[in-house]
Coordinates of N, CA and C in Angstrom, one line a residue:
M1 N 0.9 -1.2 0.0 CA 0.0 0.0 0.0 C 0.9 1.2 0.0
A2 N 0.5 2.2 -0.8 CA 1.2 3.4 -0.8 C 1.4 4.0 0.6
G3 N 2.5 4.5 0.9 CA 2.8 5.0 2.2 C 2.0 6.2 2.6
E4 N 2.0 7.2 1.7 CA 1.3 8.4 2.0 C 0.4 8.8 0.8
I5 N -0.9 8.9 1.1 CA -1.9 9.3 0.1 C -2.2 10.8 0.5
P6 N -1.9 11.7 -0.4 CA -2.1 13.1 0.0 C -3.6 13.5 0.4
D7 N -3.7 14.3 1.4 CA -5.1 14.8 1.7 C -5.5 15.9 0.7
F8 N -6.8 15.9 0.5 CA -7.3 17.0 -0.4 C -8.6 17.5 0.3
H9 N -8.5 18.8 0.7 CA -9.6 19.3 1.5 C -10.7 20.0 0.6
A10 N -11.9 19.8 1.0 CA -13.1 20.4 0.3 C -14.1 20.7 1.3
E11 N -15.1 21.5 0.9 CA -16.2 21.8 1.8 C -17.5 21.5 1.1
V12 N -18.6 21.2 1.9 CA -19.9 20.9 1.3 C -20.4 22.2 0.6
R13 N -20.9 22.0 -0.6 CA -21.5 23.1 -1.3 C -23.0 23.1 -1.1
T14 N -23.5 24.2 -0.5 CA -24.9 24.3 -0.2 C -25.7 24.8 -1.5
G15 N -26.6 24.1 -1.9 CA -27.4 24.4 -3.1 C -26.7 23.9 -4.3
T16 N -27.5 23.7 -5.4 CA -26.9 23.2 -6.6 C -27.4 24.1 -7.7
G17 N -26.9 23.8 -8.9 CA -27.4 24.6 -10.1 C -26.4 25.7 -10.4
K18 N -26.7 26.5 -11.4 CA -25.8 27.5 -11.9 C -25.6 28.7 -10.9
G19 N -26.7 29.0 -10.2 CA -26.6 30.1 -9.2 C -25.6 29.8 -8.1
A20 N -25.7 28.6 -7.5 CA -24.7 28.2 -6.5 C -23.3 28.1 -7.0
A21 N -23.2 27.6 -8.2 CA -21.8 27.5 -8.8 C -21.2 28.9 -9.0
R22 N -22.0 29.8 -9.5 CA -21.5 31.2 -9.7 C -21.1 31.8 -8.4
Q23 N -21.9 31.6 -7.4 CA -21.6 32.1 -6.0 C -20.3 31.6 -5.5
A24 N -20.1 30.3 -5.7 CA -18.8 29.6 -5.3 C -17.6 30.3 -6.0
R25 N -17.7 30.5 -7.3 CA -16.6 31.0 -8.0 C -16.3 32.5 -7.6
R26 N -17.3 33.2 -7.3 CA -17.1 34.6 -6.8 C -16.4 34.6 -5.5
A27 N -16.6 33.5 -4.7 CA -15.9 33.4 -3.4 C -14.5 32.8 -3.5
G28 N -14.0 32.6 -4.7 CA -12.7 32.0 -4.9 C -12.7 30.5 -4.8
M29 N -13.8 29.9 -5.0 CA -13.9 28.4 -4.9 C -14.2 27.8 -6.3
V30 N -14.0 26.6 -6.5 CA -14.4 25.9 -7.7 C -15.4 24.8 -7.3
P31 N -16.6 24.9 -7.9 CA -17.6 23.9 -7.6 C -17.2 22.5 -8.1
G32 N -17.7 21.4 -7.4 CA -17.4 20.1 -7.9 C -18.4 19.1 -7.3
I33 N -18.1 17.8 -7.6 CA -19.0 16.8 -7.2 C -18.1 15.6 -6.8
V34 N -18.5 14.8 -5.8 CA -17.9 13.5 -5.5 C -19.0 12.5 -5.7
F35 N -18.7 11.5 -6.6 CA -19.8 10.5 -6.9 C -19.2 9.1 -6.9
G36 N -20.1 8.2 -7.0 CA -19.7 6.8 -7.1 C -19.6 6.1 -5.7
G37 N -19.2 4.9 -5.6 CA -19.2 4.2 -4.4 C -20.6 3.8 -3.9
D38 N -20.8 3.7 -2.7 CA -22.1 3.3 -2.1 C -22.9 4.5 -1.5
A39 N -22.4 5.7 -1.8 CA -23.1 6.9 -1.2 C -23.6 7.8 -2.3
D40 N -24.5 8.7 -1.9 CA -25.1 9.7 -2.9 C -24.0 10.7 -3.3
P41 N -24.2 11.3 -4.5 CA -23.3 12.3 -4.9 C -23.3 13.5 -3.9
L42 N -22.1 14.0 -3.7 CA -21.9 15.1 -2.7 C -21.4 16.3 -3.4
P43 N -22.2 17.4 -3.5 CA -21.7 18.6 -4.1 C -20.6 19.3 -3.2
I44 N -19.5 19.7 -3.7 CA -18.5 20.3 -2.9 C -17.9 21.6 -3.6
N45 N -17.2 22.3 -2.8 CA -16.4 23.4 -3.3 C -14.9 23.2 -2.9
V46 N -14.1 23.5 -3.8 CA -12.6 23.3 -3.6 C -12.0 24.7 -3.8
E47 N -11.0 25.1 -2.9 CA -10.4 26.4 -3.0 C -9.6 26.5 -4.4
F48 N -9.9 27.5 -5.1 CA -9.4 27.7 -6.4 C -7.8 27.6 -6.4
K49 N -7.2 28.3 -5.5 CA -5.7 28.3 -5.5 C -5.2 26.9 -5.3
V50 N -5.8 26.1 -4.4 CA -5.3 24.7 -4.1 C -5.5 23.9 -5.3
L51 N -6.6 24.0 -6.0 CA -6.9 23.1 -7.2 C -5.9 23.5 -8.3
L52 N -5.7 24.8 -8.5 CA -4.8 25.3 -9.6 C -3.4 24.8 -9.4
K53 N -2.9 24.8 -8.1 CA -1.6 24.4 -7.8 C -1.4 22.9 -8.0
A54 N -2.5 22.1 -7.7 CA -2.4 20.7 -7.9 C -2.4 20.4 -9.4
L55 N -3.2 21.1 -10.2 CA -3.2 20.9 -11.6 C -1.9 21.2 -12.3
K56 N -1.2 22.3 -11.8 CA 0.1 22.7 -12.4 C 1.2 21.7 -12.0
A57 N 1.0 21.0 -10.9 CA 2.0 20.0 -10.5 C 2.0 18.8 -11.4
G58 N 0.9 18.6 -12.1 CA 0.9 17.5 -13.1 C 0.3 16.2 -12.6
R59 N -0.2 15.4 -13.5 CA -0.8 14.1 -13.2 C -1.9 14.1 -12.1
F60 N -2.6 15.2 -12.1 CA -3.7 15.3 -11.1 C -4.7 14.2 -11.2
K61 N -5.0 13.8 -12.5 CA -6.1 12.8 -12.8 C -5.6 11.4 -12.5
S62 N -4.3 11.2 -12.2 CA -3.8 9.9 -12.0 C -3.2 9.8 -10.6
T63 N -3.6 10.7 -9.7 CA -3.1 10.7 -8.3 C -4.3 10.3 -7.3
L64 N -4.0 9.3 -6.5 CA -5.0 8.9 -5.5 C -5.0 9.9 -4.4
L65 N -6.2 10.4 -4.0 CA -6.3 11.4 -3.0 C -7.2 11.0 -1.8
N66 N -6.9 11.5 -0.7 CA -7.8 11.3 0.5 C -8.6 12.5 0.7
M67 N -9.9 12.4 0.3 CA -10.8 13.5 0.3 C -11.3 13.8 1.8
K68 N -11.1 15.0 2.2 CA -11.5 15.4 3.6 C -12.5 16.4 3.5
V69 N -13.8 16.1 3.9 CA -14.9 17.1 3.9 C -15.5 17.1 5.3
E70 N -15.5 18.3 5.9 CA -16.1 18.4 7.3 C -17.5 17.8 7.4
G71 N -17.7 17.0 8.4 CA -19.0 16.3 8.6 C -19.1 15.0 7.8
H72 N -18.1 14.6 7.1 CA -18.2 13.4 6.3 C -16.9 12.5 6.6
D73 N -17.0 11.2 6.5 CA -15.9 10.4 6.6 C -14.9 10.6 5.4
D74 N -13.6 10.5 5.8 CA -12.6 10.5 4.7 C -12.9 9.4 3.7
V75 N -12.6 9.7 2.4 CA -12.8 8.8 1.4 C -11.7 8.9 0.3
R76 N -11.3 7.8 -0.2 CA -10.3 7.8 -1.3 C -11.0 8.1 -2.6
V77 N -10.4 9.1 -3.3 CA -11.0 9.5 -4.6 C -9.9 9.7 -5.6
I78 N -10.4 9.8 -6.9 CA -9.5 10.1 -8.0 C -10.2 11.1 -8.9
C79 N -9.5 12.1 -9.4 CA -10.2 13.1 -10.3 C -10.6 12.4 -11.6
R80 N -11.8 12.7 -12.0 CA -12.2 12.1 -13.3 C -12.5 13.1 -14.4
D81 N -12.6 14.4 -14.0 CA -12.8 15.4 -15.0 C -12.6 16.8 -14.4
V82 N -12.0 17.7 -15.2 CA -11.8 19.1 -14.8 C -12.3 19.9 -16.0
Q83 N -13.4 20.7 -15.8 CA -13.9 21.6 -16.8 C -13.2 22.9 -16.7
R84 N -12.8 23.5 -17.8 CA -12.1 24.7 -17.8 C -12.8 25.8 -18.6
H85 N -12.4 27.1 -18.3 CA -13.0 28.2 -19.0 C -12.4 28.2 -20.5
V86 N -13.3 28.4 -21.4 CA -12.9 28.2 -22.8 C -11.9 29.3 -23.3
V87 N -11.8 30.4 -22.6 CA -10.8 31.4 -23.0 C -9.6 31.5 -22.0
K88 N -9.9 31.5 -20.7 CA -8.9 31.6 -19.7 C -8.2 30.3 -19.4
D89 N -8.8 29.2 -19.7 CA -8.3 27.9 -19.5 C -8.1 27.6 -18.0
L90 N -8.9 28.2 -17.2 CA -8.8 28.0 -15.7 C -10.0 27.1 -15.3
P91 N -9.7 26.3 -14.2 CA -10.8 25.3 -13.8 C -12.1 26.0 -13.4
T92 N -13.2 25.4 -13.8 CA -14.5 26.0 -13.5 C -15.3 24.9 -12.8
H93 N -15.0 23.6 -12.9 CA -15.7 22.6 -12.2 C -14.8 21.3 -12.2
V94 N -15.0 20.5 -11.1 CA -14.1 19.4 -11.0 C -15.0 18.2 -10.4
D95 N -14.7 17.0 -11.0 CA -15.5 15.8 -10.6 C -14.5 14.8 -10.0
F96 N -14.9 14.2 -8.9 CA -14.1 13.2 -8.2 C -14.9 11.9 -8.1
M97 N -14.3 10.8 -8.2 CA -14.9 9.5 -8.1 C -14.4 8.8 -6.9
R98 N -15.4 8.3 -6.0 CA -15.0 7.5 -4.9 C -14.5 6.1 -5.4
L99 N -13.6 5.6 -4.6 CA -13.0 4.3 -5.0 C -13.3 3.2 -4.0
R100 N -13.8 2.1 -4.4 CA -13.8 0.9 -3.6 C -12.4 0.2 -3.6
R101 N -12.2 -0.7 -2.6 CA -10.9 -1.3 -2.6 C -10.6 -2.2 -3.8
T102 N -11.7 -2.6 -4.5 CA -11.5 -3.5 -5.6 C -11.5 -2.7 -7.0
T103 N -11.6 -1.4 -6.9 CA -11.6 -0.6 -8.1 C -10.3 -0.6 -8.8
K104 N -10.3 -0.8 -10.1 CA -9.0 -0.7 -10.9 C -8.8 0.7 -11.4
I105 N -7.6 1.3 -11.1 CA -7.3 2.6 -11.5 C -5.9 2.7 -12.1
N106 N -5.6 3.7 -12.9 CA -4.3 4.0 -13.4 C -3.6 5.0 -12.5
L107 N -2.4 4.6 -12.1 CA -1.6 5.5 -11.3 C -0.1 5.4 -11.7
F108 N 0.6 6.5 -11.5 CA 2.1 6.5 -11.7 C 2.8 6.1 -10.4
I109 N 3.5 5.1 -10.5 CA 4.3 4.5 -9.3 C 5.8 4.8 -9.5
P110 N 6.4 5.4 -8.5 CA 7.8 5.8 -8.6 C 8.7 4.5 -8.6
V111 N 9.9 4.6 -9.3 CA 10.8 3.5 -9.4 C 12.0 3.8 -8.4
E112 N 12.4 2.9 -7.6 CA 13.6 3.0 -6.7 C 14.7 2.0 -7.2
F113 N 15.9 2.5 -7.3 CA 17.0 1.7 -7.7 C 17.9 1.4 -6.5
I114 N 18.2 0.1 -6.2 CA 18.9 -0.3 -5.1 C 20.2 -1.1 -5.5
N115 N 21.1 -1.2 -4.5 CA 22.3 -2.0 -4.7 C 23.2 -1.5 -5.8
E116 N 23.4 -0.1 -5.8 CA 24.3 0.5 -6.8 C 25.7 0.0 -6.6
N117 N 26.0 -0.2 -5.3 CA 27.4 -0.7 -5.0 C 27.7 -2.0 -5.6
A118 N 26.7 -2.8 -5.9 CA 26.9 -4.1 -6.4 C 26.8 -4.2 -8.0
A119 N 26.8 -3.0 -8.6 CA 26.7 -2.9 -10.1 C 28.1 -2.7 -10.6
P120 N 28.7 -3.6 -11.3 CA 30.1 -3.4 -11.9 C 30.2 -2.2 -12.7
G121 N 29.1 -2.0 -13.5 CA 29.2 -0.8 -14.4 C 29.3 0.5 -13.7
I122 N 28.6 0.6 -12.6 CA 28.6 1.9 -11.8 C 30.0 2.0 -11.1
K123 N 30.6 0.9 -10.7 CA 31.9 1.0 -10.1 C 33.0 1.4 -11.1
R124 N 32.7 1.1 -12.4 CA 33.7 1.6 -13.5 C 33.3 3.0 -14.0
G125 N 32.4 3.6 -13.3 CA 32.1 5.0 -13.7 C 30.9 5.2 -14.6
G126 N 30.2 4.1 -14.8 CA 29.0 4.1 -15.7 C 27.9 5.1 -15.1
V127 N 27.1 5.5 -16.0 CA 26.0 6.5 -15.6 C 24.7 5.8 -15.8
L128 N 23.9 5.8 -14.7 CA 22.6 5.2 -14.7 C 21.6 6.2 -15.2
N129 N 20.9 5.9 -16.3 CA 19.9 6.8 -16.9 C 18.5 6.2 -16.6
A130 N 17.8 6.9 -15.8 CA 16.4 6.4 -15.5 C 15.5 6.9 -16.6
V131 N 15.2 6.1 -17.5 CA 14.4 6.5 -18.7 C 12.9 6.8 -18.2
R132 N 12.5 6.0 -17.2 CA 11.1 6.1 -16.7 C 11.2 6.1 -15.1
P133 N 11.4 7.2 -14.5 CA 11.5 7.3 -13.0 C 10.1 6.9 -12.4
E134 N 9.1 7.0 -13.2 CA 7.7 6.6 -12.7 C 7.1 5.7 -13.8
I135 N 6.4 4.8 -13.4 CA 5.7 3.9 -14.4 C 4.2 3.9 -14.1
E136 N 3.4 4.1 -15.2 CA 2.0 4.1 -15.0 C 1.5 2.6 -15.0
L137 N 0.8 2.2 -13.9 CA 0.3 0.9 -13.8 C -1.2 0.9 -13.6
I138 N -1.9 -0.2 -14.0 CA -3.3 -0.4 -13.7 C -3.2 -1.2 -12.4
V139 N -3.7 -0.6 -11.3 CA -3.6 -1.2 -10.0 C -5.0 -1.3 -9.3
T140 N -5.1 -2.1 -8.3 CA -6.3 -2.2 -7.5 C -6.2 -1.1 -6.4
A141 N -7.3 -0.4 -6.2 CA -7.3 0.8 -5.2 C -6.9 0.3 -3.8
G142 N -7.2 -0.9 -3.4 CA -6.9 -1.4 -2.1 C -5.6 -2.0 -2.0
D143 N -4.8 -2.1 -3.0 CA -3.5 -2.7 -3.0 C -2.5 -1.9 -3.9
I144 N -2.3 -0.6 -3.6 CA -1.5 0.2 -4.4 C 0.0 0.2 -3.8
P145 N 1.0 -0.2 -4.7 CA 2.3 -0.2 -4.2 C 2.9 1.2 -4.0
E146 N 3.8 1.3 -3.0 CA 4.4 2.6 -2.7 C 5.5 2.9 -3.7
K147 N 6.1 1.8 -4.3 CA 7.2 2.0 -5.3 C 7.5 0.7 -5.9
L148 N 8.2 0.8 -7.0 CA 8.7 -0.4 -7.7 C 10.2 -0.4 -7.5
T149 N 10.8 -1.6 -7.2 CA 12.2 -1.7 -6.8 C 13.0 -2.4 -8.0
V150 N 14.1 -1.7 -8.4 CA 15.0 -2.3 -9.4 C 16.3 -2.6 -8.7
D151 N 16.7 -3.9 -8.7 CA 18.0 -4.3 -8.1 C 19.1 -4.2 -9.2
L152 N 20.1 -3.4 -8.9 CA 21.2 -3.2 -9.9 C 22.3 -4.1 -9.7
T153 N 22.2 -5.1 -8.9 CA 23.3 -6.1 -8.7 C 23.6 -6.8 -10.0
G154 N 24.9 -6.7 -10.4 CA 25.4 -7.3 -11.6 C 25.2 -6.5 -12.9
V155 N 24.6 -5.4 -12.8 CA 24.4 -4.6 -14.0 C 25.7 -3.9 -14.5
D156 N 26.0 -4.0 -15.7 CA 27.2 -3.5 -16.3 C 27.0 -2.5 -17.3
I157 N 28.0 -1.8 -17.8 CA 27.9 -0.8 -18.8 C 27.3 -1.4 -20.1
G158 N 26.3 -0.7 -20.6 CA 25.6 -1.2 -21.8 C 24.4 -2.0 -21.6
D159 N 24.2 -2.4 -20.3 CA 23.0 -3.2 -20.0 C 21.7 -2.3 -19.9
T160 N 20.6 -2.8 -20.2 CA 19.3 -2.1 -20.1 C 18.4 -2.9 -19.1
I161 N 17.5 -2.2 -18.5 CA 16.6 -2.8 -17.6 C 15.2 -2.5 -18.2
N162 N 14.5 -3.6 -18.5 CA 13.1 -3.5 -19.1 C 12.1 -3.7 -18.0
I163 N 10.8 -3.4 -18.3 CA 9.7 -3.6 -17.4 C 9.6 -5.1 -17.0
S164 N 10.0 -6.0 -18.0 CA 9.9 -7.4 -17.7 C 10.9 -7.9 -16.7
D165 N 11.9 -7.0 -16.4 CA 12.9 -7.4 -15.3 C 12.5 -7.0 -13.9
I166 N 11.3 -6.3 -13.8 CA 10.8 -5.8 -12.5 C 9.7 -6.7 -12.1
T167 N 9.7 -7.0 -10.8 CA 8.6 -7.8 -10.2 C 7.5 -6.8 -9.8
L168 N 6.4 -7.0 -10.5 CA 5.2 -6.1 -10.3 C 4.3 -6.7 -9.2
P169 N 3.6 -5.8 -8.5 CA 2.7 -6.3 -7.5 C 1.6 -7.2 -8.1
V170 N 1.1 -8.2 -7.3 CA 0.1 -9.0 -7.8 C -1.2 -8.2 -8.2
G171 N -1.7 -8.5 -9.4 CA -2.9 -7.8 -9.8 C -2.7 -6.5 -10.5
S172 N -1.4 -6.1 -10.7 CA -1.2 -4.9 -11.4 C -0.5 -5.2 -12.7
K173 N -0.6 -4.3 -13.7 CA 0.1 -4.4 -14.9 C 0.3 -3.0 -15.6
P174 N 1.4 -2.9 -16.4 CA 1.6 -1.6 -17.0 C 0.5 -1.2 -18.0
T175 N 0.4 0.1 -18.2 CA -0.6 0.5 -19.2 C -0.1 0.4 -20.6
I176 N 1.3 0.3 -20.8 CA 1.9 0.1 -22.1 C 2.0 -1.4 -22.3
D177 N 1.5 -1.9 -23.4 CA 1.4 -3.3 -23.7 C 2.6 -3.8 -24.5
R178 N 3.8 -3.5 -24.0 CA 5.1 -4.0 -24.6 C 6.2 -4.0 -23.6
D179 N 7.3 -4.6 -23.9 CA 8.4 -4.7 -23.0 C 9.3 -3.4 -23.1
F180 N 9.0 -2.4 -22.4 CA 9.7 -1.1 -22.6 C 10.9 -0.9 -21.7
V181 N 11.8 0.0 -22.0 CA 13.0 0.2 -21.2 C 12.7 1.1 -20.1
V182 N 13.1 0.7 -18.9 CA 13.0 1.5 -17.7 C 14.2 2.3 -17.4
A183 N 15.4 1.7 -17.6 CA 16.7 2.4 -17.3 C 17.8 1.7 -18.1
N184 N 18.9 2.4 -18.2 CA 20.1 1.8 -18.9 C 21.3 2.3 -18.2
L185 N 22.4 1.6 -18.4 CA 23.7 2.0 -17.8 C 24.7 2.3 -18.9
S186 N 25.0 3.6 -19.1 CA 25.8 4.0 -20.2 C 27.2 4.3 -19.8
A187 N 28.2 4.3 -20.7 CA 29.6 4.5 -20.4 C 29.8 5.9 -20.0
P188 N 30.8 6.2 -19.1 CA 31.1 7.6 -18.8 C 31.6 8.3 -20.0
S189 N 31.5 9.6 -20.0 CA 31.9 10.4 -21.2 C 33.3 10.3 -21.5
G190 N 34.2 10.1 -20.5 CA 35.6 9.9 -20.8 C 35.9 8.7 -21.6
L191 N 35.2 7.6 -21.2 CA 35.4 6.3 -21.9 C 34.8 6.4 -23.3
K192 N 33.7 7.1 -23.5 CA 33.2 7.3 -24.9 C 34.2 8.0 -25.7
S193 N 34.8 9.1 -25.2 CA 35.7 9.9 -26.0 C 36.9 9.0 -26.4
S194 N 37.4 8.2 -25.4 CA 38.5 7.3 -25.7 C 38.2 6.4 -26.8
D195 N 37.0 5.8 -26.8 CA 36.6 4.8 -27.8 C 36.5 5.5 -29.1
N196 N 36.0 6.7 -29.2 CA 35.9 7.5 -30.5 C 37.3 7.8 -31.0
E197 N 38.2 8.1 -30.2 CA 39.6 8.4 -30.6 C 40.2 7.2 -31.2
D198 N 40.0 6.0 -30.6 CA 40.5 4.8 -31.1 C 40.0 4.5 -32.5
E199 N 38.7 4.7 -32.7 CA 38.1 4.5 -34.0 C 38.7 5.4 -35.0
V200 N 39.0 6.7 -34.7 CA 39.6 7.6 -35.6 C 41.0 7.2 -36.0
D201 N 41.8 6.8 -34.9 CA 43.2 6.4 -35.2 C 43.2 5.2 -36.1
A202 N 42.3 4.2 -35.9 CA 42.3 3.0 -36.7 C 42.0 3.4 -38.2
A203 N 41.1 4.4 -38.4 CA 40.7 4.8 -39.7 C 41.9 5.5 -40.4
D204 N 42.8 6.1 -39.6 CA 43.9 6.9 -40.2 C 45.0 6.0 -40.7
V205 N 45.0 4.8 -40.2 CA 46.2 3.9 -40.5 C 45.9 3.3 -41.9
P206 N 46.9 3.5 -42.8 CA 46.7 3.0 -44.2 C 46.7 1.5 -44.2
A207 N 46.0 1.0 -45.1 CA 45.9 -0.5 -45.2 C 47.2 -1.0 -45.8
T208 N 47.6 -2.2 -45.3 CA 48.8 -2.8 -45.8 C 48.5 -3.7 -47.0
E209 N 49.4 -3.7 -47.9 CA 49.2 -4.5 -49.1 C 49.9 -5.9 -49.0

C-alpha cells in the first residue's frame, strides 16, 4: 500500500445549479462533485488556489487522494474530469470519483534503484539513466504499491533494464502493452571519448598490401 496518500480538502456546497456555482466562483472556490461508491453524490467546493496548484503540479487525474470534507468520513477519490474556461483555461468545475478497494485505476508509481554498489558498471564510472522514473500501472485501489524496486546487482555498462525485469505487485500491470525500457547504464563520457579516438586512429592507418 502506498505509504502516503495526500489529503485533499473540500467543503460541502450548499445548493446546486448555476446560481450556487457562480456564487462559489465569486468566493474564490471551484464547484465540484464527489460521486460513485455506495453513497449519494456530494456537491463540494474546492479552493481555487489549491486546485490550480495541484493541476500545475501535473498528473492530477492519476493521483489517488484522501478527500477530507467536514462532517463526512474521509474517502479515497481520484479526479475524473476538470472543466475549464474556454478562454482563460482556468478550472471551473471538478469531478471526483469514490473508489472501492476493488476498483481498478491507473496510477504513476515511482521507481527506486537499489544495490548500486553491487553494479560493476557503476563501479567503473558508468552512468545510470532512469528513462522512466515513474511507471503508469493499472492497480487495485486497495493494493497500491508505494514504489517499484529495481535491483542493480550485476548490472554492467551497456545493460538495459526493461519492465519485464521488474517484479510487479500481484494484480497490477503496465498501461503500455510491450516490454519497454525503464533504465540503462551508459559508459562515462571519458570512456566514450577514448573509444571514439581509437576508432579515428584506426581509420587513419593506411591499409597494408
